[in-house]
Amino acid sequence: MKVDVLIIGAGPAGMAAALAAAPSGASIAVLDDNPVPGGQIWRDGPQARLSEKARRLRRALAEERNIQVLSGTRVVAVAGPRRLLLEDAERGGLMGYDKLILCTGARELLLPFPGWTLPGVTGAGGLQALIKGGLPVAGERIVVAGSGPLLLASAATARAAGANVLRVAEQAPLSALAGFAARLPRWPGKVAQAIGLFDARYRASSHVLAALGSDRLEAVRLQQGSGIVEVPCDRLACGFGLIPNIQLGQALGCRIEKQAIAVNDWQACSLDDHYAAGECTGFGGSELAMVEGAIAGHAAVGRRDKARALWPRRRRWQAFADALAQSFELDPKLKNLAQADTLVCRCEDVPYADLANRRDWTDAKLHSRCGMGACQGRVCGTASQFLFGWTPPAPRPPLAPTRIETLLLLEQEET
């Protein structure tokens, strides 16, 4: 199969890119590993409450005859120039393209601390996804901790599902949060959103020290200001911000800057006819993702006047992204959460002590199995970058667990 424009990711950026490119008449394919478009922010499920904006975008995608949405499909390898190896639940296949737009989003930054591998401990966004997918949490006691607006969103999702949210612990100091709140009137919609997500149990200058329990989570120990408190609970949702998903961009050879795919004013990557938009180019929220996606979509089909007209809106939301990054910058003391026996690589049971004196990621892998498990360093690699300053491992094909018959297509392609 071959298309004029291939878009990887059907979140806000990918949906906006497809709809922007559609009027050109180009053949467009939108590929995503979720069952339906929406990405993580508009994830569907039995307990999901989709916004009208998400529903409207889905309808618009379905109405465009030159847009094909390939749900439940993922990229597993680069098969050659402008060709990717794909796989869905039933089969693998090759996809060719003239233009590519990467809208691969972001994932949570998870930092190791004592007890973080106990059953009942998840990421903040992970808890949201589980609840939307049908996880029953009614009556459960939940603590949400880490950093960033996702904490409040996760707490709101849990409350709406009937959970008892006991604490929302934000590591940023009150002074930084007050400064951020003072700037919010520049984006009126965000003021209303913040008011809607407000939680009286929100605490600044507060972070997790340890998850306590034997067979599963029983309580959370928190640093709260200058004191330490222990909160009995059933679940802990803990996330320290977002990390751009750049693996496919790296595999293609796109230039990476500041842990994100580097783009120019047209959202173009360092490779000709390759673009990127949304959180794979840096975290900034759905509004920034959508305008970046629209710019990339217009630019990919040669509608540069349409793309340029969106630059002022992008600048407005980029300013919001910059304010987020400044206000929720991680405190260096979080590097001291892990103890000697705290697992850093959960897949291969590699503790902090085995990594602390290594020079870099390669040295760590040579002396342990760090990064060699199922997640292929996606969790421990980004954690190690924060803890030790190591450069995360470069991706190697396949980019995800893949069936052998799918991989054989690469050999057939070379032949």
mmCIF file of C-alpha atoms in Angstrom, residues 110-116 207-210 240 332-345 350-356 383-384 386-388:
data_model
loop_
_atom_site.group_PDB
_atom_site.id
_atom_site.type_symbol
_atom_site.label_atom_id
_atom_site.label_comp_id
_atom_site.label_asym_id
_atom_site.label_seq_id
_atom_site.Cartn_x
_atom_site.Cartn_y
_atom_site.Cartn_z
ATOM 1 C CA LEU A 110 8.313 7.556 35.815
ATOM 2 C CA LEU A 111 11.007 7.937 38.471
ATOM 3 C CA PRO A 112 12.037 5.079 40.777
ATOM 4 C CA PHE A 113 11.370 5.270 44.519
ATOM 5 C CA PRO A 114 11.101 2.567 47.194
ATOM 6 C CA GLY A 115 7.973 0.509 46.605
ATOM 7 C CA TRP A 116 7.152 1.834 43.136
ATOM 8 C CA HIS A 207 6.400 14.567 46.741
ATOM 9 C CA VAL A 208 6.392 10.832 47.268
ATOM 10 C CA LEU A 209 9.154 9.264 49.360
ATOM 11 C CA ALA A 210 8.018 5.635 49.358
ATOM 12 C CA PHE A 240 6.622 13.374 36.846
ATOM 13 C CA PRO A 332 16.913 17.978 41.569
ATOM 14 C CA LYS A 333 16.210 16.443 44.991
ATOM 15 C CA LEU A 334 13.940 13.934 43.239
ATOM 16 C CA LYS A 335 17.160 12.273 42.041
ATOM 17 C CA ASN A 336 17.648 11.074 45.612
ATOM 18 C CA LEU A 337 14.376 9.148 45.941
ATOM 19 C CA ALA A 338 15.830 5.779 44.917
ATOM 20 C CA GLN A 339 17.769 3.750 47.473
ATOM 21 C CA ALA A 340 20.490 1.192 46.750
ATOM 22 C CA ASP A 341 18.027 -1.703 46.411
ATOM 23 C CA THR A 342 15.335 0.255 44.544
ATOM 24 C CA LEU A 343 14.742 -1.267 41.113
ATOM 25 C CA VAL A 344 15.428 1.140 38.252
ATOM 26 C CA CYS A 345 14.892 -1.374 35.443
ATOM 27 C CA VAL A 350 18.253 -4.087 38.020
ATOM 28 C CA PRO A 351 18.651 -2.045 41.241
ATOM 29 C CA TYR A 352 19.981 1.485 41.607
ATOM 30 C CA ALA A 353 23.235 0.239 43.195
ATOM 31 C CA ASP A 354 24.157 -1.641 40.002
ATOM 32 C CA LEU A 355 23.883 1.536 37.931
ATOM 33 C CA ALA A 356 25.037 4.360 40.185
ATOM 34 C CA ALA A 383 14.570 7.643 34.302
ATOM 35 C CA SER A 384 18.330 7.147 33.957
ATOM 36 C CA PHE A 386 17.097 12.283 34.800
ATOM 37 C CA LEU A 387 19.026 10.399 37.497
ATOM 38 C CA PHE A 388 22.460 10.183 35.878
#
